[in-house]
Amino acid sequence: MTLSVRAKLLLCQIPLVLALVLLSVLALSTVSSLGESAQNILHDNYRSVLAAQRMKEAIERMDSGALFLLAGQRSAGIDQIQQHRKRFAHELRIETANITEVGEAEVVRKLHAAWEAYQHHLDSYLQSADTDALRTRYFSDLSPSFLKVKETADEILGLNQDAMVRKSDRARLSAQRWSQSTALAALGAVGMGILATTWLTARLLRPLQQLGEAVRRIGSGDLETRAQVTGHDELAQLATDINTMAEQLLRYRRSTLGELIAAQQSAQSIMDSLPDPVLLFDTAGRIVSANQLGEVLLGSDVRASTEPLAALVPALRAAVMRVRGHVLSGRGSYIPRDFGEAVAVQMPEGERYLLPRAAPVYGERGEVEGAAVTLQDITRLRRFDELKNDLVATVAHEFRTPLTSLRMSIHLCLEEVVGPLTDKQIELLSAAREDCERLQAFIDDLLDLARLQSGRLEMRKRRVCVQQLLEGAVEEQRHTAMQNRVHLQLDSAGPLFAKHELELDPERVLLVFGNLIANAIRHTPTDGIVTVRGCEQGDWFRFEITDQGPGIPLAYQREVFQKFFRIPGGHSGAAGLGLSIAKEIVEAHGGEIGVVSEPGHGATFYFLLPHSAPEATHS
């Protein structure tokens, strides 16, 4: 019978499965044994220990009631005696029904006798009305009987506690034996399973090695090579398919020029069917092909024009050249960060927003032979995004009035304007006020972000000293750093920076610093260091905030500046708007923002501002 590759793979796993089953049986046996030992301790002795303790407590309370009678509190004393007399009798019955240890029955009989004697003396004591008679009966009869009952209950308690210790020791020794046996069995089972699986896998991989060698030779250009794999399973069928492919490639290589032209026309038809303009560039940056929408956008035949990109609007031409240069420089595909990179273009059907993206075109040997630039039409997506932003801003604005009223009401209550409060009420109202403050800050962030993105937030720019800006940013977060036991330090050139000035909105840039520094403090461990620094970088001024936190995985570094994004498994206290607001403010100043990080080695957030800031787009 011929086995399929799937069946062979499953067969390779059987030794490990058997090892896991064996380990599971041993583990279940160990857990069951330990659980049974613990259950025996609880079932046999814990109830007796609890009953003995409760009997001691009841007899002591009865003795206290008897002393109440001596003190003249007859009614209270009798009530207490009757209450705990029933309780003692109840616990005595429980102990009598739970005799589990050698000698315990004799002690229980002794306790019954002492209890009967105590009850007899107690009844006589309660019938005495004279204080002198009460005192005489208490010290001569009742007190010795009380001590006898208590001592006997102590004997039961000690007997069961000693038994619990012995059983616990036995359970511990049993657990050690089971652990050693399980460890030895695990080592043996895993070792045998690995050996068997390795042997079976090696047998299964031999045909794959033959197939790999054949594919490598075909890939290098030797189309006469054939894969020699015997059998009737999937690998043999794959070998047949590879041989068929090699034959077809050989025929294709020998095909006529007409067939090549037909293939080229087919490829052009596929490009023309794409819903977005597509431009193909060679390594020199020249357009070698375009689909129909691309030619419509360029306004001419790309092959007949010496400078086809000249027909594009300046913003779109600059965007196309930027992404083309990114790909041709060997940095891989270019994927836009967000809709903000889209370019508005007037077309016959109206204004459209085109988002450029690019991918490399590879040759047979894996080298980059060109770049394919796609201008994706995101007009509808952009409008949906604008509607979403408007909706968020409207909802946040509508929240402000009831939230302000709620904050004022809580403040008046905490000031006790409407009446005094209990400590618990103050605690609850204080927590509610803190939640309202967080919600207010969140709504303010939403509104600021909406204004920034819509261009309605006014930027009040003026000349600001770089050194003073850095010192002010650090001092604003000094208290937060002390609360989190984090060292916050400023690393700057001191007097050198005091001579530098930048044209910016200090309030908004301090908000950027505040978000980045607070974020660094939140992710830095206790006694860690957060460093703020600034330096010149050509025509830019670069600011950096470095922490000693866990770092940011590479997969999330492009997404941390998106709205409401939080790294999975990270801190959950923030709303995910701080970095998005910082990005909008920096870009409103004509700057750039980014992050450099390696997991486990902290993160450095940076932003660059130009020496001569351009006119803000947000006005």
XYZ file of C-alpha atoms in Angstrom, residues 68-465:
398
model
C -21.070 38.180 84.256
C -23.303 36.641 86.938
C -20.634 37.360 89.564
C -20.479 40.941 88.274
C -24.239 41.353 88.705
C -25.053 41.120 84.962
C -27.293 38.105 85.359
C -29.468 38.525 82.243
C -26.536 39.052 79.878
C -24.584 36.217 81.455
C -27.440 33.698 81.155
C -28.029 34.677 77.479
C -24.382 34.190 76.637
C -24.215 30.850 78.496
C -27.291 29.448 76.735
C -26.113 30.598 73.298
C -22.661 29.030 73.526
C -23.914 25.960 75.390
C -25.814 24.938 72.254
C -22.818 25.767 70.112
C -20.518 23.562 72.224
C -22.958 20.674 72.071
C -23.217 21.025 68.269
C -19.455 20.988 67.759
C -19.102 18.044 70.167
C -21.504 16.030 68.034
C -19.422 16.887 64.919
C -16.234 15.713 66.657
C -17.902 12.514 67.883
C -18.908 11.699 64.276
C -15.401 12.402 62.890
C -13.087 10.171 64.963
C -10.222 9.216 62.627
C -7.050 8.852 64.720
C -5.825 6.183 67.155
C -6.692 7.190 70.729
C -9.085 9.914 69.602
C -12.181 7.961 70.677
C -10.872 7.670 74.262
C -10.186 11.408 74.418
C -13.685 12.144 73.033
C -15.254 9.970 75.783
C -13.148 11.857 78.290
C -14.437 15.121 76.837
C -18.051 13.908 77.103
C -17.517 13.111 80.789
C -15.883 16.471 81.464
C -18.694 18.260 79.628
C -21.400 16.452 81.582
C -19.638 17.370 84.840
C -19.326 20.974 83.739
C -23.013 21.146 82.823
C -23.964 19.718 86.216
C -21.883 22.322 88.055
C -23.166 25.039 85.715
C -26.803 24.213 86.430
C -26.106 24.329 90.186
C -24.259 27.618 89.721
C -27.167 29.161 87.815
C -29.622 28.213 90.587
C -27.636 30.165 93.184
C -29.018 33.665 93.865
C -26.639 34.888 96.527
C -23.414 36.505 95.351
C -21.333 34.743 98.011
C -22.811 31.407 96.991
C -22.068 32.151 93.342
C -18.449 33.009 94.157
C -18.021 29.847 96.231
C -19.539 27.547 93.592
C -17.569 29.200 90.777
C -14.132 28.813 92.330
C -14.776 25.453 93.963
C -16.738 23.607 91.233
C -17.342 25.505 87.993
C -13.840 26.857 87.272
C -12.057 23.463 87.715
C -14.690 21.825 85.469
C -14.148 24.574 82.854
C -10.388 24.000 82.865
C -10.918 20.231 82.543
C -13.144 20.647 79.450
C -10.730 23.110 77.862
C -7.717 20.870 78.473
C -9.526 17.869 76.977
C -10.474 19.917 73.880
C -6.803 20.915 73.619
C -5.895 17.218 73.621
C -8.215 16.595 70.638
C -6.788 19.641 68.865
C -3.192 18.548 69.402
C -3.940 14.957 68.395
C -5.405 16.024 65.019
C -2.776 18.683 64.358
C -0.006 16.117 64.913
C -1.802 13.777 62.524
C -2.015 16.528 59.887
C 1.735 17.142 60.150
C 2.486 13.429 59.753
C 0.206 13.091 56.729
C 1.679 16.221 55.190
C 5.196 14.779 55.549
C 4.066 11.533 53.946
C 2.448 13.470 51.077
C 5.634 15.479 50.542
C 7.770 12.322 50.367
C 5.280 10.756 47.989
C 5.365 13.879 45.786
C 9.168 13.728 45.652
C 9.087 10.092 44.573
C 6.449 10.774 41.929
C 8.396 13.808 40.636
C 11.589 11.799 40.259
C 9.763 8.963 38.513
C 7.974 11.402 36.184
C 11.228 13.210 35.303
C 12.993 9.943 34.439
C 10.072 8.724 32.396
C 9.841 12.083 30.600
C 13.511 12.015 29.648
C 13.243 8.472 28.357
C 10.017 9.063 26.431
C 11.173 12.327 24.874
C 14.543 10.836 23.928
C 12.995 7.828 22.238
C 10.377 10.004 20.547
C 13.018 12.388 19.164
C 15.188 9.553 17.869
C 12.288 7.826 16.164
C 10.925 11.065 14.698
C 14.377 12.098 13.438
C 14.885 8.779 11.698
C 11.450 8.832 10.041
C 11.830 12.475 8.992
C 15.232 11.806 7.417
C 13.714 9.062 5.288
C 10.879 11.374 4.235
C 13.252 14.222 3.262
C 15.453 12.212 0.903
C 13.091 12.679 -2.082
C 12.795 16.376 -1.208
C 16.563 16.743 -1.422
C 16.510 15.191 -4.877
C 13.714 17.529 -5.926
C 15.588 20.530 -4.533
C 18.731 19.658 -6.479
C 16.721 19.293 -9.690
C 14.947 22.622 -9.128
C 18.252 24.407 -8.449
C 19.744 23.102 -11.720
C 16.618 24.072 -13.666
C 16.695 27.518 -12.031
C 20.316 27.990 -13.099
C 19.287 27.415 -16.724
C 19.846 23.660 -17.219
C 16.417 22.859 -18.638
C 17.560 19.356 -19.674
C 17.637 18.256 -16.016
C 14.886 15.923 -14.791
C 13.913 14.975 -11.230
C 14.279 11.207 -10.591
C 11.850 10.268 -7.785
C 10.190 6.860 -7.669
C 6.871 6.002 -6.093
C 3.246 7.077 -6.362
C 2.868 9.643 -3.574
C 2.601 13.435 -3.775
C 6.383 13.874 -4.015
C 6.522 11.610 -7.036
C 3.645 13.580 -8.570
C 5.521 16.819 -7.797
C 8.602 15.435 -9.531
C 6.443 14.684 -12.588
C 5.044 18.238 -12.536
C 8.565 19.714 -12.254
C 9.715 17.646 -15.220
C 6.665 18.807 -17.181
C 7.436 22.412 -16.262
C 11.044 22.002 -17.412
C 9.850 20.636 -20.760
C 7.436 23.536 -21.206
C 10.151 26.059 -20.328
C 12.424 24.425 -22.872
C 9.727 24.700 -25.528
C 9.088 28.303 -24.496
C 12.763 29.141 -24.893
C 12.622 27.727 -28.421
C 9.373 29.547 -29.237
C 9.055 31.998 -32.146
C 9.147 35.756 -31.986
C 5.413 35.899 -32.681
C 4.669 33.983 -29.507
C 6.809 36.422 -27.498
C 4.924 39.363 -28.989
C 1.602 37.712 -28.107
C 2.799 37.244 -24.563
C 3.794 40.918 -24.393
C 0.380 41.981 -25.673
C -1.267 39.763 -23.084
C 0.758 41.405 -20.330
C -0.201 44.858 -21.648
C -3.875 43.840 -21.629
C -3.570 42.791 -18.027
C -2.030 46.164 -17.135
C -4.781 48.029 -19.008
C -7.435 46.178 -17.016
C -6.099 47.552 -13.717
C -8.398 50.231 -12.171
C -5.515 52.624 -11.305
C -2.783 54.316 -13.367
C 0.407 52.200 -13.546
C 3.811 53.458 -14.731
C 6.819 51.178 -15.397
C 10.316 52.695 -15.110
C 13.689 51.253 -16.049
C 16.821 51.540 -13.898
C 17.643 54.930 -15.482
C 14.282 56.333 -14.337
C 12.713 56.445 -17.829
C 9.124 55.320 -18.409
C 9.130 52.146 -20.521
C 5.439 51.300 -20.299
C 2.128 52.451 -18.867
C -1.446 51.252 -18.894
C -4.292 53.186 -20.526
C -5.144 55.160 -17.380
C -1.471 56.049 -16.965
C -1.295 57.403 -20.533
C -4.496 59.395 -19.962
C -2.952 60.899 -16.850
C 0.300 61.740 -18.679
C -1.645 63.156 -21.618
C 0.629 61.615 -24.275
C 2.237 58.444 -25.560
C 5.011 57.612 -23.100
C 7.215 56.246 -25.881
C 6.842 59.314 -28.112
C 7.448 61.915 -25.413
C 10.961 62.734 -24.208
C 9.744 63.993 -20.829
C 6.351 62.352 -20.083
C 6.346 63.333 -16.379
C 6.349 67.026 -17.336
C 2.602 66.797 -17.995
C 1.894 65.960 -14.357
C 1.071 68.607 -11.763
C 4.196 69.511 -9.728
C 3.030 67.827 -6.501
C 2.202 64.537 -8.269
C 5.418 64.632 -10.308
C 7.461 65.112 -7.111
C 5.620 62.235 -5.402
C 6.195 59.871 -8.363
C 9.884 60.747 -8.524
C 10.249 60.240 -4.766
C 8.764 56.727 -4.687
C 10.601 55.803 -7.914
C 13.901 56.862 -6.358
C 13.084 54.881 -3.203
C 12.684 51.649 -5.176
C 15.570 52.149 -7.653
C 17.966 52.909 -4.775
C 17.497 49.319 -3.591
C 15.365 50.036 -0.491
C 12.547 47.714 -1.559
C 8.869 48.490 -2.067
C 7.472 51.855 -1.041
C 4.274 51.673 1.016
C 2.626 54.996 1.968
C 2.229 55.668 5.680
C -1.261 57.231 5.513
C -3.726 59.144 3.357
C -1.754 62.330 4.014
C 0.619 61.382 1.167
C -2.189 61.473 -1.391
C -1.981 64.195 -4.081
C -5.023 66.105 -5.382
C -5.327 66.029 -9.195
C -7.951 67.680 -11.404
C -9.362 65.130 -13.826
C -12.319 65.256 -16.251
C -14.621 63.638 -13.679
C -13.567 66.110 -10.974
C -10.902 66.338 -8.272
C -9.323 62.984 -7.455
C -6.809 61.988 -4.776
C -4.018 59.683 -5.966
C -1.841 57.802 -3.459
C 1.537 56.715 -4.943
C 3.035 53.346 -4.098
C 5.878 51.495 -5.816
C 7.344 48.009 -6.090
C 10.601 46.780 -7.653
C 10.667 44.750 -10.879
C 13.228 41.939 -10.542
C 15.230 40.198 -13.246
C 15.995 36.502 -13.599
C 18.937 36.731 -11.191
C 17.058 38.729 -8.572
C 18.486 42.138 -9.447
C 16.264 45.239 -9.656
C 15.531 45.983 -13.325
C 12.932 48.685 -12.828
C 10.122 50.063 -10.722
C 6.339 49.783 -11.019
C 4.539 52.875 -9.682
C 0.810 52.583 -8.971
C -1.267 55.728 -8.389
C -4.131 54.395 -6.300
C -7.353 56.410 -6.450
C -8.386 56.863 -2.810
C -10.879 59.679 -3.309
C -13.771 57.778 -1.726
C -11.584 56.390 1.077
C -10.298 59.897 1.850
C -13.837 61.261 1.990
C -14.858 58.444 4.306
C -11.854 59.283 6.509
C -12.860 62.957 6.586
C -16.442 61.999 7.498
C -15.100 59.791 10.282
C -12.903 62.605 11.619
C -15.828 65.053 11.486
C -18.033 62.566 13.325
C -15.414 62.033 16.051
C -14.947 65.789 16.460
C -18.713 66.381 16.619
C -19.246 63.655 19.217
C -16.310 64.932 21.300
C -17.657 68.491 21.128
C -21.132 67.349 22.232
C -19.567 65.518 25.178
C -17.909 68.657 26.540
C -21.038 70.402 27.927
C -22.468 67.454 29.937
C -18.956 66.495 31.044
C -18.310 70.052 32.312
C -21.611 69.953 34.230
C -20.713 66.571 35.681
C -17.245 67.794 36.757
C -18.760 70.872 38.406
C -21.345 68.764 40.250
C -18.680 66.410 41.561
C -16.495 69.376 42.581
C -19.395 70.977 44.505
C -20.115 67.691 46.262
C -16.452 67.267 47.246
C -16.408 70.853 48.553
C -19.421 69.790 50.713
C -21.502 72.674 49.401
C -24.651 70.550 49.480
C -23.843 68.833 52.768
C -21.228 66.801 54.600
C -19.846 63.577 53.092
C -18.673 60.327 54.598
C -15.134 59.067 53.971
C -16.439 56.434 51.575
C -18.432 59.023 49.618
C -15.360 61.254 49.360
C -13.326 58.288 48.085
C -15.910 57.429 45.427
C -16.371 61.043 44.313
C -12.596 61.564 44.120
C -12.285 58.514 41.873
C -15.142 59.838 39.731
C -13.430 63.235 39.483
C -10.170 61.591 38.336
C -12.081 59.636 35.682
C -13.794 62.850 34.549
C -10.406 64.592 34.285
C -9.047 61.731 32.172
C -12.147 61.829 29.969
C -11.819 65.615 29.634
C -8.175 65.259 28.573
C -9.170 62.557 26.085
C -11.907 64.772 24.580
C -9.493 67.724 24.390
C -7.014 65.500 22.538
C -9.736 64.429 20.106
C -10.733 68.043 19.418
C -7.110 69.188 19.032
C -6.432 66.332 16.629
C -9.567 67.116 14.631
C -8.605 70.813 14.415
C -5.060 69.934 13.366
C -6.221 67.569 10.645
C -8.870 69.988 9.364
C -6.541 73.022 9.483
C -8.646 74.994 11.993
C -6.105 75.041 14.842
C -4.289 78.374 14.908
C -0.499 78.321 15.113
C 0.954 81.334 16.976
C 4.553 81.272 15.833
C 7.344 83.410 17.219
C 11.109 83.252 17.666
C 11.994 80.948 20.604
C 15.384 80.144 22.156
